[in-house]
CSV table of C-alpha atoms in Angstrom, one decimal:
chain,number,residue,atom,x,y,z
A,4,MET,CA,169.5,211.1,70.0
A,5,THR,CA,170.0,214.8,71.0
A,6,THR,CA,172.2,216.0,73.7
A,7,PRO,CA,171.0,218.5,76.4
A,8,ALA,CA,171.8,222.2,76.0
A,9,ASN,CA,175.2,223.2,77.3
A,10,PRO,CA,176.2,219.8,78.7
A,11,ALA,CA,179.4,219.3,80.7
A,12,HIS,CA,182.4,218.6,78.4
A,13,PRO,CA,183.1,214.9,78.3
A,14,ALA,CA,186.8,215.4,79.0
A,15,THR,CA,185.9,217.1,82.2
A,16,VAL,CA,183.5,214.4,83.3
A,17,LEU,CA,185.4,211.3,82.2
A,18,LEU,CA,189.1,211.7,82.3
A,19,GLY,CA,189.6,212.1,86.0
A,20,ALA,CA,193.0,210.7,86.9
A,21,GLN,CA,193.9,210.8,83.2
A,22,ALA,CA,193.3,214.6,82.9
A,23,GLY,CA,197.1,215.1,82.6
A,24,ARG,CA,197.4,212.7,79.6
A,25,GLN,CA,199.0,214.5,76.6
A,26,SER,CA,197.0,215.0,73.4
A,27,ILE,CA,199.2,216.0,70.5
A,28,PRO,CA,199.1,215.2,66.7
A,29,VAL,CA,199.6,211.6,65.8
A,30,CYS,CA,202.2,212.3,63.1
A,31,ASP,CA,205.6,214.0,63.7
A,32,HIS,CA,207.2,214.9,60.3
A,33,TYR,CA,211.0,215.4,60.2
A,34,SER,CA,213.0,217.5,57.8
A,35,GLY,CA,216.5,219.1,58.0
A,36,VAL,CA,217.3,220.6,54.6
A,37,GLU,CA,216.2,224.2,54.2
A,38,ALA,CA,214.0,223.7,51.1
A,39,ARG,CA,212.4,220.6,52.7
A,40,MET,CA,211.8,222.4,56.0
A,41,ARG,CA,210.0,225.2,54.2
A,42,LYS,CA,207.9,222.8,52.1
A,43,SER,CA,207.0,220.9,55.3
A,44,LEU,CA,205.8,224.0,57.0
A,45,GLN,CA,203.9,225.0,53.9
A,46,LEU,CA,202.3,221.5,53.7
A,47,GLN,CA,201.3,221.7,57.4
A,48,ASP,CA,199.5,225.0,56.7
A,49,GLU,CA,197.8,223.6,53.6
A,50,MET,CA,196.5,220.6,55.5
A,51,ARG,CA,195.5,222.8,58.4
A,52,GLY,CA,193.2,224.6,55.9
A,53,GLU,CA,191.9,221.3,54.7
A,54,PHE,CA,191.1,219.7,58.0
A,55,GLY,CA,190.4,222.9,60.1
A,56,HIS,CA,193.3,222.2,62.5
A,57,VAL,CA,196.9,221.0,62.6
A,58,VAL,CA,197.1,217.3,62.0
A,59,PHE,CA,200.9,216.8,62.1
A,60,ASP,CA,203.9,218.4,63.8
A,61,VAL,CA,206.9,219.6,61.8
A,62,THR,CA,210.2,218.9,63.5
A,63,LEU,CA,213.1,220.9,62.1
A,64,ASP,CA,216.2,218.8,62.4
A,65,CYS,CA,219.6,220.0,63.6
A,66,GLU,CA,221.1,216.6,64.5
A,67,ASP,CA,221.0,215.1,61.0
A,68,GLY,CA,220.2,218.3,59.1
A,69,ALA,CA,223.1,220.6,60.1
A,70,PRO,CA,226.2,220.4,57.9
A,71,VAL,CA,229.3,219.6,59.9
A,72,GLY,CA,231.0,222.9,60.8
A,73,LEU,CA,227.8,224.9,60.2
A,74,GLU,CA,225.8,223.9,63.2
A,75,ARG,CA,225.5,227.5,64.4
A,76,GLU,CA,224.2,228.7,61.1
A,77,HIS,CA,221.7,225.8,60.9
A,78,ALA,CA,220.4,226.6,64.4
A,79,SER,CA,219.8,230.2,63.4
A,80,LEU,CA,217.9,229.0,60.3
A,81,VAL,CA,215.7,226.8,62.4
A,82,ALA,CA,215.0,229.6,64.8
A,83,GLN,CA,214.2,231.9,61.9
A,84,LEU,CA,211.8,229.4,60.2
A,85,ALA,CA,210.0,228.8,63.6
A,86,ARG,CA,209.6,232.6,64.1
A,87,GLU,CA,208.1,232.9,60.5
A,88,THR,CA,205.3,230.4,61.2
A,89,ARG,CA,201.8,231.9,61.7
A,90,PRO,CA,200.0,231.5,65.1
A,91,GLY,CA,198.7,228.0,65.7
A,92,ALA,CA,201.4,226.2,63.7
A,93,ARG,CA,203.1,223.3,65.5
A,94,VAL,CA,206.8,223.4,64.9
A,95,ALA,CA,209.5,221.7,66.9
A,96,ALA,CA,213.3,221.3,66.7
A,97,ARG,CA,215.5,218.3,67.2
A,98,VAL,CA,218.8,219.6,68.7
A,99,HIS,CA,222.1,217.7,69.0
A,100,THR,CA,222.7,215.3,71.8
A,101,VAL,CA,223.4,216.8,75.3
A,102,ASP,CA,227.1,215.9,75.1
A,103,HIS,CA,227.6,217.4,71.6
A,104,PRO,CA,229.6,220.6,71.3
A,105,ALA,CA,226.7,222.2,69.4
A,106,PHE,CA,224.0,221.4,72.0
A,107,ALA,CA,224.3,224.5,74.1
A,108,ASN,CA,224.1,226.8,71.1
A,109,ASP,CA,221.2,224.9,69.6
A,110,VAL,CA,219.1,225.4,72.7
A,111,ALA,CA,220.2,229.0,73.4
A,112,THR,CA,219.5,230.0,69.8
A,113,ILE,CA,216.4,228.0,68.9
A,114,ALA,CA,214.6,228.0,72.3
A,115,GLY,CA,216.0,231.4,73.2
A,116,GLU,CA,214.8,233.1,70.0
A,117,ALA,CA,211.6,231.2,69.1
A,118,TRP,CA,210.3,229.5,72.3
A,119,ASP,CA,206.9,231.1,71.9
A,120,ARG,CA,206.5,229.4,68.4
A,121,LEU,CA,207.8,226.0,69.4
A,122,CYS,CA,205.6,223.1,70.6
A,123,HIS,CA,208.6,221.0,71.9
A,124,ILE,CA,212.2,220.2,71.7
A,125,MET,CA,213.4,216.7,70.7
A,126,ILE,CA,216.5,215.4,72.5
A,127,PRO,CA,218.2,212.5,70.6
A,128,LYS,CA,220.0,209.6,72.2
A,129,VAL,CA,218.7,210.1,75.7
A,130,GLU,CA,220.4,207.6,78.0
A,131,SER,CA,219.1,208.6,81.4
A,132,VAL,CA,217.1,211.0,83.5
A,133,GLU,CA,220.3,213.0,84.0
A,134,ASP,CA,220.3,213.8,80.2
A,135,VAL,CA,216.7,215.0,80.5
A,136,GLU,CA,217.7,217.2,83.4
A,137,ILE,CA,220.6,218.7,81.4
A,138,ALA,CA,218.2,219.6,78.6
A,139,ALA,CA,215.6,221.0,81.0
A,140,ARG,CA,218.1,223.3,82.6
A,141,ALA,CA,219.3,224.5,79.2
A,142,LEU,CA,215.7,225.3,78.2
A,143,ASP,CA,215.1,227.1,81.5
A,144,ALA,CA,218.3,229.2,81.0
A,145,ALA,CA,217.1,230.1,77.5
A,146,GLY,CA,213.8,231.4,78.9
A,147,ALA,CA,211.7,228.4,77.7
A,148,LYS,CA,210.7,227.1,81.2
A,149,ASP,CA,207.3,225.7,79.9
A,150,LEU,CA,208.5,224.1,76.7
A,151,PRO,CA,208.0,220.3,76.7
A,152,LEU,CA,210.8,217.8,76.0
A,153,HIS,CA,210.6,214.8,73.8
A,154,ALA,CA,213.2,212.1,74.2
A,155,LEU,CA,214.5,209.6,71.6
A,156,ILE,CA,215.3,206.2,73.1
A,157,GLU,CA,218.0,204.5,70.9
A,158,SER,CA,220.0,202.1,73.0
A,159,PRO,CA,219.4,198.9,75.1
A,160,ALA,CA,220.4,200.8,78.3
A,161,ALA,CA,218.0,203.7,77.6
A,162,VAL,CA,215.2,201.2,77.0
A,163,GLN,CA,216.0,199.7,80.5
A,164,ARG,CA,215.5,203.2,81.9
A,165,ALA,CA,212.4,204.2,79.9
A,166,PHE,CA,210.1,204.2,82.8
A,167,ASP,CA,212.3,206.6,84.8
A,168,ILE,CA,212.7,208.8,81.7
A,169,ALA,CA,209.0,208.8,81.0
A,170,ALA,CA,208.2,209.8,84.6
A,171,HIS,CA,210.1,213.1,84.3
A,172,PRO,CA,207.6,215.9,84.5
A,173,ARG,CA,209.2,217.8,81.5
A,174,ILE,CA,208.9,214.8,79.2
A,175,GLN,CA,205.8,214.8,76.9
A,176,SER,CA,206.7,211.9,74.6
A,177,LEU,CA,209.2,209.1,74.1
A,178,SER,CA,210.2,208.0,70.6
A,179,PHE,CA,211.9,204.7,69.6
A,180,GLY,CA,215.0,205.0,67.5
A,181,LEU,CA,215.0,201.7,65.6
A,182,MET,CA,218.1,202.0,63.5
A,183,ASP,CA,220.5,203.0,66.3
A,184,PHE,CA,218.9,200.4,68.6
A,185,VAL,CA,219.6,197.6,66.2
A,186,SER,CA,223.1,198.7,65.4
A,187,ALA,CA,223.8,199.0,69.2
A,188,HIS,CA,223.6,195.2,69.4
A,189,GLY,CA,226.8,194.7,67.4
A,190,GLY,CA,225.3,192.4,64.9
A,191,ALA,CA,223.2,190.3,67.3
A,192,ILE,CA,220.1,191.6,65.6
A,193,PRO,CA,220.1,191.0,61.8
A,194,SER,CA,219.4,193.8,59.4
A,195,SER,CA,215.9,192.4,58.8
A,196,GLY,CA,215.1,193.9,62.3
A,197,MET,CA,215.2,197.3,60.7
A,198,THR,CA,212.6,196.6,57.9
A,199,SER,CA,209.0,197.5,58.0
A,200,THR,CA,208.0,193.8,58.8
A,201,GLY,CA,211.1,192.5,60.6
A,202,GLN,CA,211.0,195.1,63.3
A,203,PHE,CA,207.8,193.6,64.6
A,204,GLU,CA,209.2,190.1,64.6
A,205,HIS,CA,212.6,190.1,66.3
A,206,PRO,CA,212.1,189.5,70.1
A,207,LEU,CA,214.6,192.1,71.3
A,208,VAL,CA,213.1,194.8,69.1
A,209,VAL,CA,209.6,193.8,70.0
A,210,ARG,CA,210.5,193.9,73.7
A,211,ALA,CA,212.0,197.4,73.3
A,212,LYS,CA,208.9,198.7,71.5
A,213,LEU,CA,206.6,197.4,74.2
A,214,ASP,CA,208.8,198.7,77.1
A,215,ILE,CA,208.7,202.2,75.7
A,216,SER,CA,205.0,202.1,75.0
A,217,SER,CA,204.3,200.8,78.4
A,218,ALA,CA,206.5,203.4,80.1
A,219,CYS,CA,204.6,206.2,78.3
A,220,HIS,CA,201.2,204.8,79.2
A,221,ALA,CA,202.2,204.3,82.8
A,222,HIS,CA,203.1,208.0,83.1
A,223,GLY,CA,200.5,209.6,80.8
A,224,LYS,CA,203.0,210.4,78.0
A,225,VAL,CA,202.8,209.8,74.3
A,226,PRO,CA,204.6,206.8,72.7
A,227,SER,CA,205.9,207.7,69.3
A,228,HIS,CA,206.8,205.0,66.8
A,229,CYS,CA,209.9,204.9,64.7
A,230,VAL,CA,210.3,205.6,61.0
A,231,VAL,CA,209.6,203.3,58.1
A,232,THR,CA,212.4,203.8,55.7
A,233,GLU,CA,210.6,202.2,52.7
A,234,PHE,CA,208.9,205.6,52.1
A,235,SER,CA,207.9,204.8,48.5
A,236,ASN,CA,205.9,201.7,49.6
A,237,THR,CA,202.6,203.1,50.9
A,238,ASP,CA,201.2,199.7,51.8
A,239,ALA,CA,204.2,198.8,54.0
A,240,MET,CA,204.0,202.3,55.6
A,241,GLN,CA,200.3,201.9,56.5
A,242,ALA,CA,200.7,198.3,57.6
A,243,ALA,CA,203.6,199.2,60.0
A,244,ALA,CA,201.7,202.2,61.4
A,245,ARG,CA,198.6,200.1,61.9
A,246,LYS,CA,200.4,197.4,63.7
A,247,ALA,CA,202.3,199.8,65.9
A,248,ALA,CA,199.0,201.4,66.9
A,249,ARG,CA,196.8,198.4,67.3
A,250,GLU,CA,199.2,195.8,68.7
A,251,PHE,CA,202.0,197.9,70.3
A,252,GLY,CA,200.0,200.8,71.8
A,253,TYR,CA,201.7,203.6,69.9
A,254,THR,CA,199.6,206.7,69.4
A,255,ARG,CA,202.0,208.7,67.3
A,256,MET,CA,204.5,208.0,64.5
A,257,TRP,CA,207.5,209.6,62.8
A,258,SER,CA,207.3,210.6,59.1
A,259,ILE,CA,210.5,211.3,57.1
A,260,HIS,CA,208.8,212.0,53.7
A,261,PRO,CA,205.7,214.0,52.9
A,262,ALA,CA,204.2,210.9,51.2
A,263,GLN,CA,204.1,209.2,54.6
A,264,ILE,CA,201.9,211.7,56.4
A,265,ARG,CA,198.5,210.8,55.1
A,266,PRO,CA,199.1,207.0,55.4
A,267,ILE,CA,200.1,207.6,59.1
A,268,LEU,CA,196.9,209.6,59.7
A,269,ALA,CA,194.8,206.9,58.0
A,270,ALA,CA,196.5,204.1,59.9
A,271,LEU,CA,196.2,205.7,63.3
A,272,ALA,CA,192.6,206.8,62.8
A,273,PRO,CA,189.6,204.9,64.1
A,274,ASP,CA,187.4,203.4,61.4
A,275,GLU,CA,184.1,204.9,60.4
A,276,ILE,CA,182.0,202.3,62.2
A,277,GLU,CA,183.9,202.8,65.4
A,278,ILE,CA,183.6,206.6,65.2
A,279,GLU,CA,179.8,206.3,64.6
A,280,ARG,CA,179.4,203.9,67.5
A,281,ALA,CA,181.4,206.2,69.8
A,282,GLY,CA,179.3,209.1,68.9
A,283,ARG,CA,176.1,207.2,69.5
A,284,ILE,CA,177.3,205.9,72.9
A,285,ILE,CA,178.6,209.3,74.2
A,286,SER,CA,175.3,210.9,73.0
A,287,ALA,CA,173.3,208.4,75.0
A,288,ALA,CA,175.6,208.8,78.0
A,289,VAL,CA,175.1,212.6,78.0
A,290,ALA,CA,171.4,212.2,77.7
A,291,ALA,CA,171.6,209.8,80.8
A,292,ASP,CA,173.7,212.4,82.7
A,293,TRP,CA,176.6,209.9,82.5
A,294,ALA,CA,174.6,207.1,84.3
A,295,PRO,CA,175.1,203.5,82.9
A,296,ILE,CA,173.2,202.7,79.7
A,297,SER,CA,172.5,199.6,77.6
A,298,GLU,CA,173.5,199.6,73.9
A,299,ASP,CA,172.5,196.6,71.9
A,300,GLY,CA,172.3,194.6,75.1
A,301,VAL,CA,175.8,195.6,76.3
A,302,LEU,CA,176.2,197.7,79.5
A,303,HIS,CA,178.3,200.8,79.3
A,304,ASP,CA,179.4,203.1,82.2
A,305,ARG,CA,182.1,205.7,82.7
A,306,ALA,CA,184.9,203.2,82.1
A,307,SER,CA,183.7,202.5,78.6
A,308,TYR,CA,182.5,206.1,78.0
A,309,ARG,CA,186.1,207.1,78.6
A,310,TYR,CA,187.3,204.7,75.9
A,311,PHE,CA,184.7,205.9,73.4
A,312,TRP,CA,185.4,209.6,74.1
A,313,GLN,CA,189.1,208.9,73.3
A,314,VAL,CA,188.0,207.3,70.0
A,315,LEU,CA,186.3,210.6,69.1
A,316,GLU,CA,189.4,212.6,70.2
A,317,ARG,CA,191.6,210.4,68.0
A,318,ALA,CA,189.2,210.8,65.1
A,319,HIS,CA,189.5,214.5,65.4
A,320,GLN,CA,193.3,214.4,65.7
A,321,THR,CA,193.5,212.4,62.4
A,322,GLY,CA,191.1,214.6,60.5
A,323,ARG,CA,188.2,212.2,60.4
A,324,SER,CA,184.6,213.5,60.4
A,325,ILE,CA,183.0,213.7,63.9
A,326,PRO,CA,179.3,212.9,64.3
A,327,LEU,CA,177.3,216.1,64.1
A,328,GLU,CA,176.0,216.1,67.7
A,329,MET,CA,179.6,215.7,69.0
A,330,ARG,CA,181.1,218.7,67.1
A,331,GLN,CA,180.3,221.2,69.7
A,332,TRP,CA,183.1,219.8,71.8
A,333,PHE,CA,185.7,220.2,69.1
A,334,VAL,CA,185.4,223.9,68.4
A,335,THR,CA,186.9,226.9,70.0
A,336,GLY,CA,185.0,229.7,71.6
A,337,ASP,CA,185.0,231.7,68.3
A,338,GLY,CA,183.4,228.8,66.5
A,339,SER,CA,186.5,227.6,64.6
A,340,ASP,CA,187.7,224.1,64.7
A,341,SER,CA,190.2,223.6,67.5
A,342,ALA,CA,193.8,222.7,66.9
């Protein structure tokens, strides 16, 4: 089925109240040692050439990456690496906690010197909206008034406040910090709760994951799933990512090793049958000027069109091939694939 010439963009027609929902890469890759940070940025550029757009973020880490006593030097390095990236790259920085002595310098240096090359700033161990406000004011003072914040939720009290934190207008995404969350329970959660399978079984961990995901979806933010530390086990990595996406509502996931990036992309991507069906339904919807249609005896209207359009968006984000008739909506004005 062909689409009319110059049809309205589906996102304009369908999203409505969801127009403010954030769309960012499904994988967030962390590195903090200089050699690994450089290799991560190089890999992002290589995969950008492969897929035609950026398929994962690179977050340069100050919290775990900065040697003790050399926090200022590390912040300067992160700012330098961010400035060296070419236009269109997606590079972020994880700074120290808002109560850490290095926090103010992290933000002043990294956001102050490289705000125009950054996609966001990650704040670890966020406990409350007040922590978000502190970070937002620091960014504003550094001249980065439009730079989004991501918050890492790592304690039971922070989980309790997840909905309030997600509601903050500066927040773009919430991440779940599994290891700190488990250890914050003083042994009440066994170590198995930190494994690739056990984290989906212990009731307190499951509840935290669902609360964070629900908070994000309630406020149009992106829920980002925690790391899987068994980075050499690709099957465990993909199984955890798939479960997080399909049963817990997470649309993004952390990577801590380059070998995890492609498994995350594969796990969070729609399958080929779903992509093909989504293309067929959206094509028919466009031809019907978005009126209801019947597909294999099933009624579809704008509610289901919205879902199938989001399938195509997710396919694009994860580097999957888009049906030919849909590709016009995933290119920029100069004809290149959009980021």
